[in-house]
Amino acid sequence: MAAAPKTTASRAPRPAPDSTDRLGVDGVTRNAVVILAVVAGGAALWLLRGVLTQLAMAVFLAVIIDGFARALAERTPRFPKALALPTAIVLVILTLIGIVLVIADQGVGFANQLIGYTPKLEALLARAAAALNLEAPPPIAQLISQLNPGKYAGAIATSVQGVASDTFFILIYLAFIIAARRGFQRKIVAMFPHRHDRDEAVQIFQRIRGGVEQYLWVQTVTGLMIAGGSFLCMWAVGLDNALFWAFLIFLASYIPIIGGVVGVALPPLFALVQFDTLWQAIVIAAVLQSVQFVVGNVIQPKMQGDSLNIDPVVVLLSLAFWSLIWGMTGSFLSTPLTVMAMIILAQFRGSYWIAVLLSANGDPGGQHVGKSRNPGPAEDEPA
């Protein structure tokens, strides 16, 4: 009879296993520390943006070059492997220089033609003001004289000098990153002497590199599709500087969500100034928006698949965040930087919940990466 109470006690229901672990002081403190670390990290990124933006651009150029070199070595067996990296460096740099030269050349022609279209632009603004029952705006020449462009000459010169300086330092960083890539494997071995930890670190690095390369590849291919279709339409209609607009649309495609919309909205507005009739602007707007819609909603999701695993709302918020702290560079790199942050945050217990919020399917660590370090809800509960 004495054994009965023990049996009853052993069958009594156990308390919820996570009632103290997840809501206790330790969990709250850990989450508070993570939030403070994120805020402090954001402040540091903003304060050091002058250096970090150059380094980030160099890193992503290095990723492009490394991916191109590996593609040359793997997909062209007869191509000498020793020449894959130098060839990739030369081709990427020549491509960037070519894009800059084309935009500069076309931009000068666009500016000259825009001056010639000043009377049409004034008439268009006057008709728009009359339709809205507003006072007619003053002539554009008067507005320019009131703005006093001379006082902005110094700021423009400083901006041009800043762009040249940033480009120089980006190339310097890129050269050192490429030169240091040979010692990366030895550093990994020194940092992770145990094979299991080293394999996990390599898997995490490969997933980050794969996600960035996939994003850049998809954005480049879809951007070329949108720019190519837009160019054919603008050239067929007779829009001036169609090549200039096509390059701008291609570059804007790297800015998620907003870039593509703004890129295809500008040519129809310019068509209103160039042509005396409206059908050209209507045709350009309809075709460009259709191309943007088909590529952005049909082709791009199929090419991208689940490689990024980023929530669409997070993509928009990350664009706002990185643009705020890093300007135009942050807007171009917002999505790959967020992918990197999500994968890294998923490896630590205290920050795993942030990675879950950033992900699209609630599994930021993936099915094969960092399982032992990803403390998902099921792993927190005792057996």
mmCIF file of N, CA and C in Angstrom, residues 59-182:
data_model
loop_
_atom_site.group_PDB
_atom_site.id
_atom_site.type_symbol
_atom_site.label_atom_id
_atom_site.label_comp_id
_atom_site.label_asym_id
_atom_site.label_seq_id
_atom_site.Cartn_x
_atom_site.Cartn_y
_atom_site.Cartn_z
ATOM 1 N N VAL A 59 33.760 44.043 -51.498
ATOM 2 C CA VAL A 59 33.447 42.639 -51.201
ATOM 3 C C VAL A 59 32.499 42.069 -52.240
ATOM 4 N N PHE A 60 31.474 42.823 -52.622
ATOM 5 C CA PHE A 60 30.511 42.302 -53.578
ATOM 6 C C PHE A 60 31.098 42.229 -54.983
ATOM 7 N N LEU A 61 31.996 43.133 -55.311
ATOM 8 C CA LEU A 61 32.709 42.986 -56.575
ATOM 9 C C LEU A 61 33.594 41.742 -56.550
ATOM 10 N N ALA A 62 34.207 41.477 -55.382
ATOM 11 C CA ALA A 62 35.021 40.265 -55.250
ATOM 12 C C ALA A 62 34.159 39.011 -55.384
ATOM 13 N N VAL A 63 32.936 39.047 -54.844
ATOM 14 C CA VAL A 63 32.029 37.908 -54.992
ATOM 15 C C VAL A 63 31.681 37.693 -56.465
ATOM 16 N N ILE A 64 31.415 38.780 -57.192
ATOM 17 C CA ILE A 64 31.100 38.666 -58.619
ATOM 18 C C ILE A 64 32.280 38.079 -59.383
ATOM 19 N N ILE A 65 33.469 38.589 -59.095
ATOM 20 C CA ILE A 65 34.669 38.107 -59.793
ATOM 21 C C ILE A 65 34.934 36.650 -59.461
ATOM 22 N N ASP A 66 34.805 36.281 -58.186
ATOM 23 C CA ASP A 66 35.058 34.891 -57.791
ATOM 24 C C ASP A 66 34.051 33.942 -58.442
ATOM 25 N N GLY A 67 32.784 34.331 -58.471
ATOM 26 C CA GLY A 67 31.779 33.491 -59.114
ATOM 27 C C GLY A 67 32.018 33.360 -60.605
ATOM 28 N N PHE A 68 32.416 34.452 -61.246
ATOM 29 C CA PHE A 68 32.711 34.413 -62.680
ATOM 30 C C PHE A 68 33.913 33.511 -62.951
ATOM 31 N N ALA A 69 34.933 33.614 -62.103
ATOM 32 C CA ALA A 69 36.130 32.787 -62.284
ATOM 33 C C ALA A 69 35.813 31.308 -62.107
ATOM 34 N N ARG A 70 34.993 30.969 -61.113
ATOM 35 C CA ARG A 70 34.622 29.567 -60.910
ATOM 36 C C ARG A 70 33.774 29.057 -62.064
ATOM 37 N N ALA A 71 32.912 29.919 -62.609
ATOM 38 C CA ALA A 71 32.099 29.501 -63.762
ATOM 39 C C ALA A 71 32.979 29.231 -64.982
ATOM 40 N N LEU A 72 34.004 30.076 -65.183
ATOM 41 C CA LEU A 72 34.917 29.837 -66.300
ATOM 42 C C LEU A 72 35.676 28.527 -66.130
ATOM 43 N N ALA A 73 36.114 28.256 -64.902
ATOM 44 C CA ALA A 73 36.908 27.054 -64.660
ATOM 45 C C ALA A 73 36.065 25.782 -64.744
ATOM 46 N N GLU A 74 34.787 25.862 -64.308
ATOM 47 C CA GLU A 74 33.960 24.658 -64.248
ATOM 48 C C GLU A 74 33.240 24.372 -65.562
ATOM 49 N N ARG A 75 32.790 25.408 -66.255
ATOM 50 C CA ARG A 75 31.967 25.201 -67.445
ATOM 51 C C ARG A 75 32.762 25.203 -68.743
ATOM 52 N N THR A 76 34.021 25.593 -68.674
ATOM 53 C CA THR A 76 34.892 25.538 -69.857
ATOM 54 C C THR A 76 36.136 24.736 -69.484
ATOM 55 N N PRO A 77 36.066 23.406 -69.585
ATOM 56 C CA PRO A 77 37.184 22.563 -69.134
ATOM 57 C C PRO A 77 38.499 22.879 -69.839
ATOM 58 N N ARG A 78 38.442 23.303 -71.092
ATOM 59 C CA ARG A 78 39.672 23.576 -71.834
ATOM 60 C C ARG A 78 40.285 24.924 -71.473
ATOM 61 N N PHE A 79 39.536 25.750 -70.747
ATOM 62 C CA PHE A 79 40.077 27.062 -70.366
ATOM 63 C C PHE A 79 41.077 26.873 -69.227
ATOM 64 N N PRO A 80 42.285 27.425 -69.315
ATOM 65 C CA PRO A 80 43.293 27.252 -68.254
ATOM 66 C C PRO A 80 42.791 27.813 -66.923
ATOM 67 N N LYS A 81 42.828 26.988 -65.877
ATOM 68 C CA LYS A 81 42.333 27.424 -64.576
ATOM 69 C C LYS A 81 43.155 28.573 -64.015
ATOM 70 N N ALA A 82 44.425 28.608 -64.338
ATOM 71 C CA ALA A 82 45.268 29.692 -63.829
ATOM 72 C C ALA A 82 44.867 31.051 -64.390
ATOM 73 N N LEU A 83 44.219 31.064 -65.549
ATOM 74 C CA LEU A 83 43.802 32.317 -66.178
ATOM 75 C C LEU A 83 42.360 32.690 -65.861
ATOM 76 N N ALA A 84 41.643 31.844 -65.124
ATOM 77 C CA ALA A 84 40.228 32.113 -64.855
ATOM 78 C C ALA A 84 40.056 33.384 -64.028
ATOM 79 N N LEU A 85 40.807 33.510 -62.928
ATOM 80 C CA LEU A 85 40.665 34.688 -62.078
ATOM 81 C C LEU A 85 41.122 35.968 -62.768
ATOM 82 N N PRO A 86 42.316 36.020 -63.396
ATOM 83 C CA PRO A 86 42.684 37.258 -64.108
ATOM 84 C C PRO A 86 41.700 37.644 -65.215
ATOM 85 N N THR A 87 41.184 36.646 -65.926
ATOM 86 C CA THR A 87 40.207 36.937 -66.982
ATOM 87 C C THR A 87 38.927 37.519 -66.402
ATOM 88 N N ALA A 88 38.472 36.945 -65.290
ATOM 89 C CA ALA A 88 37.259 37.461 -64.645
ATOM 90 C C ALA A 88 37.464 38.889 -64.154
ATOM 91 N N ILE A 89 38.626 39.178 -63.586
ATOM 92 C CA ILE A 89 38.905 40.533 -63.102
ATOM 93 C C ILE A 89 38.869 41.535 -64.251
ATOM 94 N N VAL A 90 39.546 41.210 -65.335
ATOM 95 C CA VAL A 90 39.608 42.126 -66.481
ATOM 96 C C VAL A 90 38.221 42.343 -67.081
ATOM 97 N N LEU A 91 37.444 41.264 -67.255
ATOM 98 C CA LEU A 91 36.130 41.398 -67.877
ATOM 99 C C LEU A 91 35.169 42.201 -67.013
ATOM 100 N N VAL A 92 35.187 41.968 -65.697
ATOM 101 C CA VAL A 92 34.282 42.702 -64.805
ATOM 102 C C VAL A 92 34.642 44.186 -64.788
ATOM 103 N N ILE A 93 35.932 44.494 -64.676
ATOM 104 C CA ILE A 93 36.349 45.897 -64.638
ATOM 105 C C ILE A 93 36.043 46.592 -65.973
ATOM 106 N N LEU A 94 36.317 45.918 -67.099
ATOM 107 C CA LEU A 94 35.999 46.508 -68.401
ATOM 108 C C LEU A 94 34.495 46.724 -68.569
ATOM 109 N N THR A 95 33.684 45.801 -68.044
ATOM 110 C CA THR A 95 32.233 45.972 -68.121
ATOM 111 C C THR A 95 31.770 47.193 -67.337
ATOM 112 N N LEU A 96 32.301 47.352 -66.135
ATOM 113 C CA LEU A 96 31.928 48.514 -65.322
ATOM 114 C C LEU A 96 32.368 49.811 -65.984
ATOM 115 N N ILE A 97 33.590 49.826 -66.530
ATOM 116 C CA ILE A 97 34.065 51.029 -67.215
ATOM 117 C C ILE A 97 33.194 51.335 -68.438
ATOM 118 N N GLY A 98 32.818 50.290 -69.168
ATOM 119 C CA GLY A 98 31.967 50.488 -70.333
ATOM 120 C C GLY A 98 30.611 51.059 -69.967
ATOM 121 N N ILE A 99 30.022 50.568 -68.881
ATOM 122 C CA ILE A 99 28.729 51.096 -68.444
ATOM 123 C C ILE A 99 28.842 52.568 -68.078
ATOM 124 N N VAL A 100 29.895 52.931 -67.345
ATOM 125 C CA VAL A 100 30.085 54.332 -66.945
ATOM 126 C C VAL A 100 30.267 55.223 -68.168
ATOM 127 N N LEU A 101 31.071 54.777 -69.134
ATOM 128 C CA LEU A 101 31.310 55.588 -70.326
ATOM 129 C C LEU A 101 30.042 55.765 -71.157
ATOM 130 N N VAL A 102 29.267 54.694 -71.300
ATOM 131 C CA VAL A 102 28.027 54.803 -72.084
ATOM 132 C C VAL A 102 27.046 55.759 -71.415
ATOM 133 N N ILE A 103 26.888 55.623 -70.092
ATOM 134 C CA ILE A 103 25.956 56.507 -69.385
ATOM 135 C C ILE A 103 26.427 57.957 -69.455
ATOM 136 N N ALA A 104 27.749 58.180 -69.315
ATOM 137 C CA ALA A 104 28.268 59.545 -69.394
ATOM 138 C C ALA A 104 28.041 60.136 -70.779
ATOM 139 N N ASP A 105 28.328 59.352 -71.819
ATOM 140 C CA ASP A 105 28.156 59.848 -73.186
ATOM 141 C C ASP A 105 26.686 60.115 -73.496
ATOM 142 N N GLN A 106 25.837 59.156 -73.156
ATOM 143 C CA GLN A 106 24.416 59.332 -73.415
ATOM 144 C C GLN A 106 23.824 60.428 -72.535
ATOM 145 N N GLY A 107 24.365 60.577 -71.320
ATOM 146 C CA GLY A 107 23.850 61.602 -70.418
ATOM 147 C C GLY A 107 24.096 63.006 -70.942
ATOM 148 N N VAL A 108 25.249 63.232 -71.585
ATOM 149 C CA VAL A 108 25.529 64.545 -72.168
ATOM 150 C C VAL A 108 24.528 64.853 -73.287
ATOM 151 N N GLY A 109 24.283 63.862 -74.135
ATOM 152 C CA GLY A 109 23.299 64.061 -75.194
ATOM 153 C C GLY A 109 21.902 64.303 -74.650
ATOM 154 N N PHE A 110 21.548 63.600 -73.578
ATOM 155 C CA PHE A 110 20.240 63.783 -72.965
ATOM 156 C C PHE A 110 20.101 65.192 -72.406
ATOM 157 N N ALA A 111 21.155 65.697 -71.745
ATOM 158 C CA ALA A 111 21.100 67.046 -71.176
ATOM 159 C C ALA A 111 20.960 68.099 -72.272
ATOM 160 N N ASN A 112 21.689 67.920 -73.365
ATOM 161 C CA ASN A 112 21.591 68.889 -74.464
ATOM 162 C C ASN A 112 20.197 68.886 -75.090
ATOM 163 N N GLN A 113 19.632 67.703 -75.284
ATOM 164 C CA GLN A 113 18.293 67.634 -75.861
ATOM 165 C C GLN A 113 17.245 68.181 -74.904
ATOM 166 N N LEU A 114 17.465 67.995 -73.608
ATOM 167 C CA LEU A 114 16.506 68.492 -72.631
ATOM 168 C C LEU A 114 16.434 70.011 -72.671
ATOM 169 N N ILE A 115 17.572 70.660 -72.940
ATOM 170 C CA ILE A 115 17.563 72.122 -73.073
ATOM 171 C C ILE A 115 16.730 72.538 -74.290
ATOM 172 N N GLY A 116 16.852 71.768 -75.365
ATOM 173 C CA GLY A 116 16.072 72.086 -76.553
ATOM 174 C C GLY A 116 14.581 71.876 -76.372
ATOM 175 N N TYR A 117 14.211 71.012 -75.436
ATOM 176 C CA TYR A 117 12.793 70.747 -75.197
ATOM 177 C C TYR A 117 12.193 71.691 -74.154
ATOM 178 N N THR A 118 12.920 72.743 -73.771
ATOM 179 C CA THR A 118 12.435 73.655 -72.728
ATOM 180 C C THR A 118 11.093 74.301 -73.092
ATOM 181 N N PRO A 119 10.902 74.815 -74.319
ATOM 182 C CA PRO A 119 9.579 75.413 -74.642
ATOM 183 C C PRO A 119 8.437 74.402 -74.517
ATOM 184 N N LYS A 120 8.649 73.174 -74.987
ATOM 185 C CA LYS A 120 7.595 72.167 -74.864
ATOM 186 C C LYS A 120 7.305 71.843 -73.394
ATOM 187 N N LEU A 121 8.361 71.788 -72.595
ATOM 188 C CA LEU A 121 8.166 71.489 -71.174
ATOM 189 C C LEU A 121 7.400 72.612 -70.488
ATOM 190 N N GLU A 122 7.695 73.850 -70.839
ATOM 191 C CA GLU A 122 6.958 74.978 -70.255
ATOM 192 C C GLU A 122 5.491 74.930 -70.659
ATOM 193 N N ALA A 123 5.230 74.610 -71.922
ATOM 194 C CA ALA A 123 3.837 74.515 -72.373
ATOM 195 C C ALA A 123 3.102 73.383 -71.675
ATOM 196 N N LEU A 124 3.790 72.257 -71.470
ATOM 197 C CA LEU A 124 3.171 71.124 -70.791
ATOM 198 C C LEU A 124 2.848 71.470 -69.348
ATOM 199 N N LEU A 125 3.755 72.162 -68.667
ATOM 200 C CA LEU A 125 3.493 72.573 -67.288
ATOM 201 C C LEU A 125 2.351 73.577 -67.217
ATOM 202 N N ALA A 126 2.284 74.448 -68.203
ATOM 203 C CA ALA A 126 1.192 75.430 -68.218
ATOM 204 C C ALA A 126 -0.159 74.740 -68.404
ATOM 205 N N ARG A 127 -0.240 73.754 -69.314
ATOM 206 C CA ARG A 127 -1.497 73.022 -69.503
ATOM 207 C C ARG A 127 -1.872 72.243 -68.244
ATOM 208 N N ALA A 128 -0.890 71.643 -67.587
ATOM 209 C CA ALA A 128 -1.185 70.900 -66.364
ATOM 210 C C ALA A 128 -1.683 71.830 -65.265
ATOM 211 N N ALA A 129 -1.080 73.023 -65.150
ATOM 212 C CA ALA A 129 -1.529 73.983 -64.137
ATOM 213 C C ALA A 129 -2.943 74.478 -64.435
ATOM 214 N N ALA A 130 -3.242 74.689 -65.706
ATOM 215 C CA ALA A 130 -4.593 75.135 -66.063
ATOM 216 C C ALA A 130 -5.619 74.051 -65.783
ATOM 217 N N ALA A 131 -5.258 72.792 -66.043
ATOM 218 C CA ALA A 131 -6.200 71.706 -65.779
ATOM 219 C C ALA A 131 -6.469 71.548 -64.291
ATOM 220 N N LEU A 132 -5.504 71.901 -63.454
ATOM 221 C CA LEU A 132 -5.660 71.779 -62.001
ATOM 222 C C LEU A 132 -6.084 73.089 -61.346
ATOM 223 N N ASN A 133 -6.390 74.100 -62.172
ATOM 224 C CA ASN A 133 -6.803 75.415 -61.657
ATOM 225 C C ASN A 133 -5.738 76.026 -60.751
ATOM 226 N N LEU A 134 -4.480 75.896 -61.170
ATOM 227 C CA LEU A 134 -3.364 76.458 -60.427
ATOM 228 C C LEU A 134 -2.750 77.602 -61.211
ATOM 229 N N GLU A 135 -1.970 78.403 -60.528
ATOM 230 C CA GLU A 135 -1.284 79.517 -61.183
ATOM 231 C C GLU A 135 -0.191 78.977 -62.093
ATOM 232 N N ALA A 136 -0.044 79.553 -63.264
ATOM 233 C CA ALA A 136 0.955 79.088 -64.218
ATOM 234 C C ALA A 136 2.352 79.291 -63.647
ATOM 235 N N PRO A 137 3.197 78.283 -63.748
ATOM 236 C CA PRO A 137 4.554 78.406 -63.198
ATOM 237 C C PRO A 137 5.380 79.383 -64.028
ATOM 238 N N PRO A 138 6.394 79.994 -63.432
ATOM 239 C CA PRO A 138 7.269 80.915 -64.187
ATOM 240 C C PRO A 138 8.103 80.144 -65.193
ATOM 241 N N PRO A 139 8.693 80.817 -66.164
ATOM 242 C CA PRO A 139 9.540 80.138 -67.150
ATOM 243 C C PRO A 139 10.696 79.389 -66.465
ATOM 244 N N ILE A 140 11.132 78.322 -67.140
ATOM 245 C CA ILE A 140 12.190 77.498 -66.562
ATOM 246 C C ILE A 140 13.483 78.291 -66.433
ATOM 247 N N ALA A 141 13.788 79.150 -67.408
ATOM 248 C CA ALA A 141 14.999 79.956 -67.320
ATOM 249 C C ALA A 141 14.980 80.849 -66.078
ATOM 250 N N GLN A 142 13.797 81.404 -65.741
ATOM 251 C CA GLN A 142 13.682 82.235 -64.552
ATOM 252 C C GLN A 142 13.879 81.405 -63.289
ATOM 253 N N LEU A 143 13.322 80.185 -63.283
ATOM 254 C CA LEU A 143 13.513 79.312 -62.124
ATOM 255 C C LEU A 143 14.987 78.972 -61.936
ATOM 256 N N ILE A 144 15.678 78.712 -63.045
ATOM 257 C CA ILE A 144 17.100 78.369 -62.934
ATOM 258 C C ILE A 144 17.898 79.552 -62.406
ATOM 259 N N SER A 145 17.567 80.767 -62.887
ATOM 260 C CA SER A 145 18.278 81.951 -62.402
ATOM 261 C C SER A 145 18.003 82.204 -60.922
ATOM 262 N N GLN A 146 16.765 81.906 -60.471
ATOM 263 C CA GLN A 146 16.450 82.076 -59.059
ATOM 264 C C GLN A 146 17.191 81.062 -58.186
ATOM 265 N N LEU A 147 17.409 79.872 -58.722
ATOM 266 C CA LEU A 147 18.140 78.867 -57.958
ATOM 267 C C LEU A 147 19.624 79.201 -57.825
ATOM 268 N N ASN A 148 20.147 80.061 -58.733
ATOM 269 C CA ASN A 148 21.554 80.448 -58.688
ATOM 270 C C ASN A 148 22.469 79.226 -58.722
ATOM 271 N N PRO A 149 22.580 78.583 -59.893
ATOM 272 C CA PRO A 149 23.365 77.360 -59.978
ATOM 273 C C PRO A 149 24.821 77.536 -59.579
ATOM 274 N N GLY A 150 25.346 78.784 -59.654
ATOM 275 C CA GLY A 150 26.747 78.990 -59.322
ATOM 276 C C GLY A 150 27.095 78.598 -57.898
ATOM 277 N N LYS A 151 26.146 78.813 -56.967
ATOM 278 C CA LYS A 151 26.470 78.487 -55.575
ATOM 279 C C LYS A 151 26.505 76.992 -55.317
ATOM 280 N N TYR A 152 25.960 76.183 -56.261
ATOM 281 C CA TYR A 152 25.999 74.735 -56.108
ATOM 282 C C TYR A 152 27.184 74.111 -56.835
ATOM 283 N N ALA A 153 27.963 74.946 -57.532
ATOM 284 C CA ALA A 153 29.093 74.397 -58.292
ATOM 285 C C ALA A 153 30.101 73.729 -57.366
ATOM 286 N N GLY A 154 30.352 74.362 -56.217
ATOM 287 C CA GLY A 154 31.306 73.775 -55.274
ATOM 288 C C GLY A 154 30.830 72.438 -54.741
ATOM 289 N N ALA A 155 29.520 72.352 -54.426
ATOM 290 C CA ALA A 155 28.981 71.082 -53.922
ATOM 291 C C ALA A 155 29.039 69.998 -54.983
ATOM 292 N N ILE A 156 28.767 70.367 -56.249
ATOM 293 C CA ILE A 156 28.832 69.385 -57.333
ATOM 294 C C ILE A 156 30.264 68.895 -57.523
ATOM 295 N N ALA A 157 31.208 69.831 -57.488
ATOM 296 C CA ALA A 157 32.612 69.438 -57.639
ATOM 297 C C ALA A 157 33.050 68.531 -56.497
ATOM 298 N N THR A 158 32.583 68.826 -55.289
ATOM 299 C CA THR A 158 32.918 67.970 -54.148
ATOM 300 C C THR A 158 32.331 66.580 -54.300
ATOM 301 N N SER A 159 31.108 66.511 -54.817
ATOM 302 C CA SER A 159 30.476 65.210 -55.030
ATOM 303 C C SER A 159 31.236 64.390 -56.069
ATOM 304 N N VAL A 160 31.631 65.046 -57.165
ATOM 305 C CA VAL A 160 32.393 64.336 -58.197
ATOM 306 C C VAL A 160 33.722 63.850 -57.632
ATOM 307 N N GLN A 161 34.369 64.693 -56.848
ATOM 308 C CA GLN A 161 35.626 64.291 -56.229
ATOM 309 C C GLN A 161 35.416 63.128 -55.264
ATOM 310 N N GLY A 162 34.291 63.156 -54.528
ATOM 311 C CA GLY A 162 33.993 62.061 -53.612
ATOM 312 C C GLY A 162 33.759 60.749 -54.333
ATOM 313 N N VAL A 163 33.063 60.794 -55.479
ATOM 314 C CA VAL A 163 32.840 59.580 -56.265
ATOM 315 C C VAL A 163 34.159 59.015 -56.775
ATOM 316 N N ALA A 164 35.035 59.893 -57.261
ATOM 317 C CA ALA A 164 36.340 59.435 -57.736
ATOM 318 C C ALA A 164 37.160 58.824 -56.603
ATOM 319 N N SER A 165 37.118 59.458 -55.431
ATOM 320 C CA SER A 165 37.853 58.924 -54.286
ATOM 321 C C SER A 165 37.291 57.579 -53.841
ATOM 322 N N ASP A 166 35.971 57.463 -53.803
ATOM 323 C CA ASP A 166 35.357 56.189 -53.413
ATOM 324 C C ASP A 166 35.727 55.083 -54.402
ATOM 325 N N THR A 167 35.709 55.413 -55.695
ATOM 326 C CA THR A 167 36.072 54.410 -56.701
ATOM 327 C C THR A 167 37.515 53.950 -56.518
ATOM 328 N N PHE A 168 38.402 54.887 -56.244
ATOM 329 C CA PHE A 168 39.814 54.532 -56.041
ATOM 330 C C PHE A 168 39.973 53.587 -54.850
ATOM 331 N N PHE A 169 39.343 53.921 -53.718
ATOM 332 C CA PHE A 169 39.486 53.085 -52.528
ATOM 333 C C PHE A 169 38.789 51.734 -52.702
ATOM 334 N N ILE A 170 37.684 51.706 -53.447
ATOM 335 C CA ILE A 170 37.021 50.427 -53.716
ATOM 336 C C ILE A 170 37.959 49.500 -54.491
ATOM 337 N N LEU A 171 38.643 50.053 -55.483
ATOM 338 C CA LEU A 171 39.584 49.238 -56.251
ATOM 339 C C LEU A 171 40.759 48.785 -55.388
ATOM 340 N N ILE A 172 41.212 49.640 -54.465
ATOM 341 C CA ILE A 172 42.299 49.248 -53.558
ATOM 342 C C ILE A 172 41.844 48.104 -52.658
ATOM 343 N N TYR A 173 40.656 48.248 -52.052
ATOM 344 C CA TYR A 173 40.118 47.172 -51.211
ATOM 345 C C TYR A 173 39.951 45.886 -52.019
ATOM 346 N N LEU A 174 39.464 46.026 -53.239
ATOM 347 C CA LEU A 174 39.249 44.852 -54.083
ATOM 348 C C LEU A 174 40.556 44.126 -54.359
ATOM 349 N N ALA A 175 41.609 44.877 -54.633
ATOM 350 C CA ALA A 175 42.907 44.256 -54.897
ATOM 351 C C ALA A 175 43.409 43.491 -53.681
ATOM 352 N N PHE A 176 43.257 44.064 -52.483
ATOM 353 C CA PHE A 176 43.733 43.383 -51.278
ATOM 354 C C PHE A 176 42.862 42.165 -50.952
ATOM 355 N N ILE A 177 41.550 42.267 -51.204
ATOM 356 C CA ILE A 177 40.675 41.116 -50.943
ATOM 357 C C ILE A 177 41.034 39.958 -51.856
ATOM 358 N N ILE A 178 41.262 40.242 -53.119
ATOM 359 C CA ILE A 178 41.631 39.185 -54.065
ATOM 360 C C ILE A 178 42.988 38.599 -53.706
ATOM 361 N N ALA A 179 43.919 39.454 -53.276
ATOM 362 C CA ALA A 179 45.247 38.959 -52.905
ATOM 363 C C ALA A 179 45.204 38.096 -51.647
ATOM 364 N N ALA A 180 44.253 38.380 -50.730
ATOM 365 C CA ALA A 180 44.184 37.644 -49.472
ATOM 366 C C ALA A 180 43.327 36.389 -49.552
ATOM 367 N N ARG A 181 42.686 36.122 -50.677
ATOM 368 C CA ARG A 181 41.786 34.972 -50.773
ATOM 369 C C ARG A 181 42.531 33.646 -50.683
ATOM 370 N N ARG A 182 43.816 33.615 -51.022
ATOM 371 C CA ARG A 182 44.556 32.365 -50.968
ATOM 372 C C ARG A 182 44.752 31.876 -49.545
#
